[in-house]
PDB file with one MODEL, atoms N, CA, C and O in Angstrom:
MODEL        1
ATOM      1  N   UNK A   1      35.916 -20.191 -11.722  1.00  0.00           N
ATOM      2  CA  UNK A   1      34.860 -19.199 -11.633  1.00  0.00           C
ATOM      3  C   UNK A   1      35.430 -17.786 -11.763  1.00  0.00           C
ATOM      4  O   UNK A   1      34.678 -16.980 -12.310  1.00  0.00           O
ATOM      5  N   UNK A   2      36.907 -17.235 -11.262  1.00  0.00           N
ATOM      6  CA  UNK A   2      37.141 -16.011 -11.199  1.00  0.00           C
ATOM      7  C   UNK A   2      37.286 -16.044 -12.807  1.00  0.00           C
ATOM      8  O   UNK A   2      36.374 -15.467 -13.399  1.00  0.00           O
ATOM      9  N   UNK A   3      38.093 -16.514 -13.445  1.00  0.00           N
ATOM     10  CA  UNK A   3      38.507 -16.725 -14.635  1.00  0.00           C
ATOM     11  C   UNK A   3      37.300 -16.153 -15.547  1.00  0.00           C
ATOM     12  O   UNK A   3      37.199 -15.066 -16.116  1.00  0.00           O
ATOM     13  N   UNK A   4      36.438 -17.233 -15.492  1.00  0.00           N
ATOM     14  CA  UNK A   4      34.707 -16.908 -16.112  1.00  0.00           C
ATOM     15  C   UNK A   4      34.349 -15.528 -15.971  1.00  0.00           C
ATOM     16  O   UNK A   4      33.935 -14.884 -16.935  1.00  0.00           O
ATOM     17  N   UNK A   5      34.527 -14.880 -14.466  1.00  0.00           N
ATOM     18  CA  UNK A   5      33.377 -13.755 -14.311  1.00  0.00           C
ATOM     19  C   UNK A   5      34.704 -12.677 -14.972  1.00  0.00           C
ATOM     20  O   UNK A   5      34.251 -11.671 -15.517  1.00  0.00           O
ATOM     21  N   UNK A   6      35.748 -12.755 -14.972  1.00  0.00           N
ATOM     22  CA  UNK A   6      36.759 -11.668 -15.552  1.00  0.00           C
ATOM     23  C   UNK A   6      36.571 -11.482 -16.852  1.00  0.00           C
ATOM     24  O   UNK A   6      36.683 -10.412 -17.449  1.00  0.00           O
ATOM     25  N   UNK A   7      36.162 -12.960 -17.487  1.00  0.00           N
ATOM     26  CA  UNK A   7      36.214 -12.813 -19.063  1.00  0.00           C
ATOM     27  C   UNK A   7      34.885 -12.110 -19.042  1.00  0.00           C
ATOM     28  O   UNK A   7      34.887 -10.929 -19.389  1.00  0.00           O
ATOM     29  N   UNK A   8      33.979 -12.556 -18.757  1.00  0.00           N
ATOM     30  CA  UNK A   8      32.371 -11.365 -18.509  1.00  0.00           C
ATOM     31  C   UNK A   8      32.521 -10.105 -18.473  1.00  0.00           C
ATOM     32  O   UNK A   8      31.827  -9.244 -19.013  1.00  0.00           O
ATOM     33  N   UNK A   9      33.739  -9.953 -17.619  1.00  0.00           N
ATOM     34  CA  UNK A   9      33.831  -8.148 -17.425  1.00  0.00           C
ATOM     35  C   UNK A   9      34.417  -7.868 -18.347  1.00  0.00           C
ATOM     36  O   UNK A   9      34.197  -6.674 -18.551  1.00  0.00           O
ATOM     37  N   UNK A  10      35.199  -8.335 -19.222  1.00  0.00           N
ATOM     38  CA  UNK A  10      35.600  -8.185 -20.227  1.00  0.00           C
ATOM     39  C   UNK A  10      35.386  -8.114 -21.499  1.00  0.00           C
ATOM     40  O   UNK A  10      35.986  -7.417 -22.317  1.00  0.00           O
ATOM     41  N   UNK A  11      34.461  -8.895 -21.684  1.00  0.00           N
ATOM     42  CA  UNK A  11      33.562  -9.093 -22.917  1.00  0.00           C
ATOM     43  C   UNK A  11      32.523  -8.230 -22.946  1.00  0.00           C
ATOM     44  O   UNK A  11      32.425  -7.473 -23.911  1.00  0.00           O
ATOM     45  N   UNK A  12      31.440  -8.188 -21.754  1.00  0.00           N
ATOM     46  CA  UNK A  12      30.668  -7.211 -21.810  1.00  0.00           C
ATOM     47  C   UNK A  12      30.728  -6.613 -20.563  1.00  0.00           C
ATOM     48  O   UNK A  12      30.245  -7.007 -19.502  1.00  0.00           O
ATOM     49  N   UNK A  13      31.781  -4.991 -20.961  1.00  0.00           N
ATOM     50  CA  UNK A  13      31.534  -4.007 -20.064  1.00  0.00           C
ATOM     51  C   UNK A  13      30.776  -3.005 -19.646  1.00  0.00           C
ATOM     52  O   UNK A  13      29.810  -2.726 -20.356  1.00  0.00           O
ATOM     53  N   UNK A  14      31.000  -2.239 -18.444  1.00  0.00           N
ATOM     54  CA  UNK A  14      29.817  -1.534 -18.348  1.00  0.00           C
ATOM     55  C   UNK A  14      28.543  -2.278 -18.158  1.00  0.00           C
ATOM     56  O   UNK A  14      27.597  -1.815 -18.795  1.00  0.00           O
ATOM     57  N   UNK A  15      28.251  -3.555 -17.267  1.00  0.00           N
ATOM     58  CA  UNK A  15      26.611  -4.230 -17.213  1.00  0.00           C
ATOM     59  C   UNK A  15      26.312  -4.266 -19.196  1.00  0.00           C
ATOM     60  O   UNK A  15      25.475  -3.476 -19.632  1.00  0.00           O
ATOM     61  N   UNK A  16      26.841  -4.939 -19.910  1.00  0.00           N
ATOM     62  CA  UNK A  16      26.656  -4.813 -21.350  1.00  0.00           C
ATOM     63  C   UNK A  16      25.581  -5.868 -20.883  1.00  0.00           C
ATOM     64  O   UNK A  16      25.870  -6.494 -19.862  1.00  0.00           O
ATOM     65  N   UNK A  17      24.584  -6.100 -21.390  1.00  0.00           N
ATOM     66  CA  UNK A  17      23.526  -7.850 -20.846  1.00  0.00           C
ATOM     67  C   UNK A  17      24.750  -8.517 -22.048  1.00  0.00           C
ATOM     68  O   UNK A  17      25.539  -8.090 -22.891  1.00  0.00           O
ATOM     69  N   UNK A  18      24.344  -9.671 -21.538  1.00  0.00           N
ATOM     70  CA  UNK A  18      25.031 -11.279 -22.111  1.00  0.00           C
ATOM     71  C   UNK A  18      24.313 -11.613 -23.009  1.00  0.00           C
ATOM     72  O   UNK A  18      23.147 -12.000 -22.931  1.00  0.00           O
ATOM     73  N   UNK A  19      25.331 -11.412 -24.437  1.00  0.00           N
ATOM     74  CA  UNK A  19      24.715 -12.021 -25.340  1.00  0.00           C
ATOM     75  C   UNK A  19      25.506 -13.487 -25.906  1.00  0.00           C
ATOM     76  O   UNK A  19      26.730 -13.591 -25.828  1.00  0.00           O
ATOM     77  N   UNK A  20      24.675 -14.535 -26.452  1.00  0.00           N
ATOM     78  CA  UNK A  20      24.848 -15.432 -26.808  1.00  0.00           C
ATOM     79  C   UNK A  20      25.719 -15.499 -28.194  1.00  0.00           C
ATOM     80  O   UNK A  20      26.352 -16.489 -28.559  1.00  0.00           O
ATOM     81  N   UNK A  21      25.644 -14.454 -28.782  1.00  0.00           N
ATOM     82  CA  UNK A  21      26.540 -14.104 -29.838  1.00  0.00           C
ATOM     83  C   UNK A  21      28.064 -14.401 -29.789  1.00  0.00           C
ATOM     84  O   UNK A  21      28.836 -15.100 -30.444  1.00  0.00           O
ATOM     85  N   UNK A  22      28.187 -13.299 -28.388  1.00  0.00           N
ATOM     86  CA  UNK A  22      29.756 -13.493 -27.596  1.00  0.00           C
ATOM     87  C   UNK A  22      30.357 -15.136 -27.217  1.00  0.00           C
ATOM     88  O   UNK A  22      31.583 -15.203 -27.308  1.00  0.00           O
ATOM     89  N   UNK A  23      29.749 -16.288 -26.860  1.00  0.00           N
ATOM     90  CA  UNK A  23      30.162 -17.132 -26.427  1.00  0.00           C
ATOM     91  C   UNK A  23      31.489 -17.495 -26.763  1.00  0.00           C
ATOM     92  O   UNK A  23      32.242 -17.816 -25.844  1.00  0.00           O
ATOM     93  N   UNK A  24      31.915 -17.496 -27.990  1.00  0.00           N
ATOM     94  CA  UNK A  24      33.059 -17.411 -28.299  1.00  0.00           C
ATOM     95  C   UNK A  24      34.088 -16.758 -28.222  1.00  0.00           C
ATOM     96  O   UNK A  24      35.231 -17.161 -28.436  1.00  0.00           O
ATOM     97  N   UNK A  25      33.743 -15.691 -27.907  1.00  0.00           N
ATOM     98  CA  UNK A  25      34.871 -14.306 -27.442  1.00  0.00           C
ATOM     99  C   UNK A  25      35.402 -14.794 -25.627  1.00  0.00           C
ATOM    100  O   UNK A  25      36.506 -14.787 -25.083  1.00  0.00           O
ATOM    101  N   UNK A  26      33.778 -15.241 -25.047  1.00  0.00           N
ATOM    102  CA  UNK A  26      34.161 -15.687 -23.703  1.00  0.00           C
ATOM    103  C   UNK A  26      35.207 -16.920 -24.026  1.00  0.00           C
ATOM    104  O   UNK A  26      36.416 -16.721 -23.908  1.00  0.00           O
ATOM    105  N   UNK A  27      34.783 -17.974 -24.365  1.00  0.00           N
ATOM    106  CA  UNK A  27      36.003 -19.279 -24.739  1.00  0.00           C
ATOM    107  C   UNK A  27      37.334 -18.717 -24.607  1.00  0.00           C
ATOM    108  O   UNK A  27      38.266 -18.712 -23.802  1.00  0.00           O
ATOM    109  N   UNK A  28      36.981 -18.178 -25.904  1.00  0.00           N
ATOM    110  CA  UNK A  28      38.865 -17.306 -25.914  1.00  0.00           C
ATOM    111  C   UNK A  28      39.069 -17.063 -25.238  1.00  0.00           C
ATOM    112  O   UNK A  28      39.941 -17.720 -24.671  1.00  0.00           O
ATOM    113  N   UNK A  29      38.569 -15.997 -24.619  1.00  0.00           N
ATOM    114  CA  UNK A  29      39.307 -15.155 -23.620  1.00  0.00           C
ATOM    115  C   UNK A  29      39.745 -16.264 -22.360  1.00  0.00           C
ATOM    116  O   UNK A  29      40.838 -16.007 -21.856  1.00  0.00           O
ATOM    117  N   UNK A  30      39.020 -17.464 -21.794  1.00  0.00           N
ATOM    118  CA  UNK A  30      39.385 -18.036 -20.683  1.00  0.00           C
ATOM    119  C   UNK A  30      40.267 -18.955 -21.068  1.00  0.00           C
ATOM    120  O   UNK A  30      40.866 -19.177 -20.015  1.00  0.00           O
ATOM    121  N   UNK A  31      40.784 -19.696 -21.955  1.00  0.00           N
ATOM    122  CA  UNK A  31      41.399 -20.000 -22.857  1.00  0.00           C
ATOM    123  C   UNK A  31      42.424 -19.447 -22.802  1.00  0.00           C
ATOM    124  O   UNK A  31      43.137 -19.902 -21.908  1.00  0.00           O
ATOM    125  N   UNK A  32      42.952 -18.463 -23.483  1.00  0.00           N
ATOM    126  CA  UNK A  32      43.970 -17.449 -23.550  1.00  0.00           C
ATOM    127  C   UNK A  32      44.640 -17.165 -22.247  1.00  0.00           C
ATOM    128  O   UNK A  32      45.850 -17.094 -22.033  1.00  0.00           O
ATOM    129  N   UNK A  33      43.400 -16.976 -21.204  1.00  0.00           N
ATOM    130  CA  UNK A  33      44.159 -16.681 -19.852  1.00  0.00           C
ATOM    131  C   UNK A  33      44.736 -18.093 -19.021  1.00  0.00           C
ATOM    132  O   UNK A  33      45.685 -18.029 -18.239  1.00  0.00           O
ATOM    133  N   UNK A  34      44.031 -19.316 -19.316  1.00  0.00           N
ATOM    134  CA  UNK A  34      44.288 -20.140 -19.104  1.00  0.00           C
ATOM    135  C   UNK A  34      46.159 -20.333 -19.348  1.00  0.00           C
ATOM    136  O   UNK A  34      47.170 -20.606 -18.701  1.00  0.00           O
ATOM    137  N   UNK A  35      45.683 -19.943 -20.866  1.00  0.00           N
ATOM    138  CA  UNK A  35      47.273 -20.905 -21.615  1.00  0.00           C
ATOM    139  C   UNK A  35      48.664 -19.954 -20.816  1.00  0.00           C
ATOM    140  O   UNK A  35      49.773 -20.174 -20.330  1.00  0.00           O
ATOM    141  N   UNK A  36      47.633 -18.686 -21.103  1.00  0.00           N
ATOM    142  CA  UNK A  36      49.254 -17.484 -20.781  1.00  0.00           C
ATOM    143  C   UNK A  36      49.767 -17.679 -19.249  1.00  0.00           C
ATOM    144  O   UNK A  36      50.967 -17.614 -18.983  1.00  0.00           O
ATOM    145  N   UNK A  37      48.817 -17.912 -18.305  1.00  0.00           N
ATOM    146  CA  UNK A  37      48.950 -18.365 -16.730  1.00  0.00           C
ATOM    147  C   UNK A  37      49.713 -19.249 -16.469  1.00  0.00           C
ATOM    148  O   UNK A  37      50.732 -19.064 -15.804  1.00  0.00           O
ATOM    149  N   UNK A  38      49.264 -20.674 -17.075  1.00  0.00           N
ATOM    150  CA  UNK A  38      49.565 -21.684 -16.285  1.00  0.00           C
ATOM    151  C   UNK A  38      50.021 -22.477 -17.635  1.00  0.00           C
ATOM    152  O   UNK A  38      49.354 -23.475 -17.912  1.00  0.00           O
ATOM    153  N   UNK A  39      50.857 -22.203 -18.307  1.00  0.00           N
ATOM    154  CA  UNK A  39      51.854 -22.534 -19.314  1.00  0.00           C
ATOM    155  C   UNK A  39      52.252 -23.357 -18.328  1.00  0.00           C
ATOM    156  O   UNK A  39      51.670 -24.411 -18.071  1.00  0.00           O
ATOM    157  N   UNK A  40      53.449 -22.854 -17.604  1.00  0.00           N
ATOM    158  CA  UNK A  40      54.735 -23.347 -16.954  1.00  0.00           C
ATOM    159  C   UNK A  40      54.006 -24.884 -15.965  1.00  0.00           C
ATOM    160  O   UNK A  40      54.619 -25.941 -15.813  1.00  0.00           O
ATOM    161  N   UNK A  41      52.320 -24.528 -15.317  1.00  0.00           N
ATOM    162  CA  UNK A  41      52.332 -25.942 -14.563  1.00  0.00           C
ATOM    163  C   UNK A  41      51.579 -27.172 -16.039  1.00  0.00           C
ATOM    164  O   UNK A  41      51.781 -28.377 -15.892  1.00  0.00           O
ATOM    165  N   UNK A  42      51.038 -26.841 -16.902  1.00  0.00           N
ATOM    166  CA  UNK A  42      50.760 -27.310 -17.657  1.00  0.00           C
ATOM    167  C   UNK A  42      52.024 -28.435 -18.108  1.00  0.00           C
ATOM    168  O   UNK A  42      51.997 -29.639 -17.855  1.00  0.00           O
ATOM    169  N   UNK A  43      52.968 -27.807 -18.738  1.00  0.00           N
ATOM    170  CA  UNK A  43      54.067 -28.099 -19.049  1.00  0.00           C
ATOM    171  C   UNK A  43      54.621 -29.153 -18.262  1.00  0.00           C
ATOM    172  O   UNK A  43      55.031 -30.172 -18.818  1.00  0.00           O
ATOM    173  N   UNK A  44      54.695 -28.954 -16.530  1.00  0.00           N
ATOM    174  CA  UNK A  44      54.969 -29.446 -15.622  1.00  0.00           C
ATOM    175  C   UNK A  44      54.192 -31.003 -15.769  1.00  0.00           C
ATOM    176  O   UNK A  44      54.557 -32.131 -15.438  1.00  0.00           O
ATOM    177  N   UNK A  45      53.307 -30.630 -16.239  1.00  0.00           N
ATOM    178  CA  UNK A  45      52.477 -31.926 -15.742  1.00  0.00           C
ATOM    179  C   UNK A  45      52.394 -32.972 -17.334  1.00  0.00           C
ATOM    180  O   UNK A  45      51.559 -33.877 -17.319  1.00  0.00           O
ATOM    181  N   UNK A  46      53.099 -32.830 -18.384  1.00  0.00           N
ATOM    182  CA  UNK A  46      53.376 -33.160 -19.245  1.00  0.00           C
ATOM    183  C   UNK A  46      52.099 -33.336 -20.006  1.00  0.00           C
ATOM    184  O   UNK A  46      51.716 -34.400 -20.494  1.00  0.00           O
ATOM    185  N   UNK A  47      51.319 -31.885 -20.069  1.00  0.00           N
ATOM    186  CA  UNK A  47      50.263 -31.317 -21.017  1.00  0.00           C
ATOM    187  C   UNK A  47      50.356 -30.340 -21.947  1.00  0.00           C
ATOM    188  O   UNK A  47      51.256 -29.623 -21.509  1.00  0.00           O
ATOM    189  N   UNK A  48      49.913 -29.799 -23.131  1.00  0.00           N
ATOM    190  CA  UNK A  48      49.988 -29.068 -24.225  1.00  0.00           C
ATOM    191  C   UNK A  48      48.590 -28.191 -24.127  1.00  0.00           C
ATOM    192  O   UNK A  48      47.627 -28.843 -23.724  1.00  0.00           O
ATOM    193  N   UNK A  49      48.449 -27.391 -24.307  1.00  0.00           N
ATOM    194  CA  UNK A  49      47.331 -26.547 -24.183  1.00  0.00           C
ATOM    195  C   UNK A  49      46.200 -26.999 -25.160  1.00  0.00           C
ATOM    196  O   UNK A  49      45.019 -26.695 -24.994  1.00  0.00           O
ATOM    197  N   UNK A  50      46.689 -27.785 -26.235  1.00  0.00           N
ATOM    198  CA  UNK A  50      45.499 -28.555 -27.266  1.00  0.00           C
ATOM    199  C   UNK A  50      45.166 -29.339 -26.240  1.00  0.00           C
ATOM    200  O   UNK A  50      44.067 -29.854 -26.446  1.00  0.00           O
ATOM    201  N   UNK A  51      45.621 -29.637 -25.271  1.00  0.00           N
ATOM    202  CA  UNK A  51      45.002 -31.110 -24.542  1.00  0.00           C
ATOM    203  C   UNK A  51      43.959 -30.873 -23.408  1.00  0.00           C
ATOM    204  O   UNK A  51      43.379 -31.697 -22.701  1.00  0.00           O
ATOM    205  N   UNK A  52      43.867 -29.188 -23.441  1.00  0.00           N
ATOM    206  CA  UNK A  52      43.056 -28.824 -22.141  1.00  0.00           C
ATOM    207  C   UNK A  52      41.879 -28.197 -22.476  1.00  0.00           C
ATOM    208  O   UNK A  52      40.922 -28.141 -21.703  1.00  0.00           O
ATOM    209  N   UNK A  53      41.891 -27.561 -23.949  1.00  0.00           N
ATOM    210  CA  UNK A  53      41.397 -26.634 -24.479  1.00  0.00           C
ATOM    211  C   UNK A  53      39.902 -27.214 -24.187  1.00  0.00           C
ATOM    212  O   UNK A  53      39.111 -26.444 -23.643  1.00  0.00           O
ATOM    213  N   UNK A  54      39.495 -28.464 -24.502  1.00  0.00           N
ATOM    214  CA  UNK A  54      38.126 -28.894 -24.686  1.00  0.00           C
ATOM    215  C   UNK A  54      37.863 -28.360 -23.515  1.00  0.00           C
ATOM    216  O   UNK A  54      37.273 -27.314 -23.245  1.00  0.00           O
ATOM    217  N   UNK A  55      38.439 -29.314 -22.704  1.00  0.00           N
ATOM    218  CA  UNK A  55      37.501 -29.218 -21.085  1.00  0.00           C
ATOM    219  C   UNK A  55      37.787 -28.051 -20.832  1.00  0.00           C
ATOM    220  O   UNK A  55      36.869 -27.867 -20.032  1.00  0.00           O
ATOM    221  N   UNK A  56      38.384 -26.970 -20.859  1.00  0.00           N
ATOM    222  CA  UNK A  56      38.078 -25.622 -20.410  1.00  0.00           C
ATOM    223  C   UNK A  56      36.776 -24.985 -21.411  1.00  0.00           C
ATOM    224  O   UNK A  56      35.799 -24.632 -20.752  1.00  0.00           O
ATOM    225  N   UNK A  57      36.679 -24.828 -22.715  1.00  0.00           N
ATOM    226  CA  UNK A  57      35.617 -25.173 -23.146  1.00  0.00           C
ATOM    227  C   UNK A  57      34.230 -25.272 -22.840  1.00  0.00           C
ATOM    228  O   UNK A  57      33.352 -24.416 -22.726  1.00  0.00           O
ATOM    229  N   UNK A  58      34.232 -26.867 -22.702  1.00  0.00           N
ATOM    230  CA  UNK A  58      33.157 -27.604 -21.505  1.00  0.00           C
ATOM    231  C   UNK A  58      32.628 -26.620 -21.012  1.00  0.00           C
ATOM    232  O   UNK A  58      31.553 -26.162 -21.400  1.00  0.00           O
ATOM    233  N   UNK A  59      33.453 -26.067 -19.898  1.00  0.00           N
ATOM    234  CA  UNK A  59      33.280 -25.832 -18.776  1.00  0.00           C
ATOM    235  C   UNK A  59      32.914 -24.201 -18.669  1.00  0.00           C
ATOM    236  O   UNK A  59      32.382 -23.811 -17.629  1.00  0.00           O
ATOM    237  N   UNK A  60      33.118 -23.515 -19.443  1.00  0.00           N
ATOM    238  CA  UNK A  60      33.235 -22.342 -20.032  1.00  0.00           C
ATOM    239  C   UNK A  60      31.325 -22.684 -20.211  1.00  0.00           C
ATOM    240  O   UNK A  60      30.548 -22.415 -19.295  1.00  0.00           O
ATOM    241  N   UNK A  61      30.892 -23.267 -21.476  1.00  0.00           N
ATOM    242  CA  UNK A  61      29.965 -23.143 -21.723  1.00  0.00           C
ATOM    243  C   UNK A  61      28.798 -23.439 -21.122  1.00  0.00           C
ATOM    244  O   UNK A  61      27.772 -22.825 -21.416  1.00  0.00           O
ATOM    245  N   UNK A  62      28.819 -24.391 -20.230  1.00  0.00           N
ATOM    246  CA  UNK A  62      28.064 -24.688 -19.417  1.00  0.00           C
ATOM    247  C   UNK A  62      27.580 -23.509 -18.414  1.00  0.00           C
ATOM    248  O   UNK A  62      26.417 -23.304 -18.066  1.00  0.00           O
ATOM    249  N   UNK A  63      28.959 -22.639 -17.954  1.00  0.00           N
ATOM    250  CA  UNK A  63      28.625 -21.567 -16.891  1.00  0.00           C
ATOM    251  C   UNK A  63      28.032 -20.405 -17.631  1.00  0.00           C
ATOM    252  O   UNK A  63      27.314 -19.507 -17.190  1.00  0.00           O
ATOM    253  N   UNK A  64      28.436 -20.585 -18.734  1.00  0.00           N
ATOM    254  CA  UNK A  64      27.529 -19.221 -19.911  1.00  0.00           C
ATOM    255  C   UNK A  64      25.754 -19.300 -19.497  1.00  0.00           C
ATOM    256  O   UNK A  64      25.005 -18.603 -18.813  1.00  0.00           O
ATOM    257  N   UNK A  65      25.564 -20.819 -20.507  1.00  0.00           N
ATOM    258  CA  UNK A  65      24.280 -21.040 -20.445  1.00  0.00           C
ATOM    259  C   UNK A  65      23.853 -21.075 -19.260  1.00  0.00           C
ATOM    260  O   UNK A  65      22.871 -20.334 -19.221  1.00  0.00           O
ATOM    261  N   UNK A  66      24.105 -21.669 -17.950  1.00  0.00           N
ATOM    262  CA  UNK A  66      23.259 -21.267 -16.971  1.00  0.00           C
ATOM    263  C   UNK A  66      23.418 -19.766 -16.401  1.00  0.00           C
ATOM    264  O   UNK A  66      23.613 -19.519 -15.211  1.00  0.00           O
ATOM    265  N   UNK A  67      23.331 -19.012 -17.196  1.00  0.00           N
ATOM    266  CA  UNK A  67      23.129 -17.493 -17.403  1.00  0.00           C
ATOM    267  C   UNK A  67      22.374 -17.179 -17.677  1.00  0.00           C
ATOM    268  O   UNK A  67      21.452 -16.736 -16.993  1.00  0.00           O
ATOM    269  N   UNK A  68      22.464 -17.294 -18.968  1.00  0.00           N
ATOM    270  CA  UNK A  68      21.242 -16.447 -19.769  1.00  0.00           C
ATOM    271  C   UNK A  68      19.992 -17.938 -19.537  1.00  0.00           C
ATOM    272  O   UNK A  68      18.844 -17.854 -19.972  1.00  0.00           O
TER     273      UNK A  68
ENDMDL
END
């Protein structure tokens, strides 16, 4: 959830309203923070960031749409 609402502040600053356009900019961005973070336990746990990407994804989009 922190992850989610950071990429929000990020994507649209300043109270920007949420557009559905962005969804993909959000992905990335949690994505990106995902991979750059937690490389090292990823790794640990004998995962590749292609292997997580969906379900962060998933999970990403789901918290979008029950948004708007």
């Amino acid at each position: 959830d922190s992850r989610f609402n950071q990429a929000l502040e990020n994507i649209f600053p300043n109270n920007e309203p949420v557009d559905t356009k962005k969804l993909g900019d959000v992905i990335r961005w949690v994505v990106n923070d995902v991979v750059k973070e937690e490389l090292d336990t990823l790794a640990s746990n004998g995962l590749e960031p292609e292997e997580v990407n969906k379900y962060i994804s998933n999970s990403v989009r789901t918290k979008f749409f029950a948004l708007v």
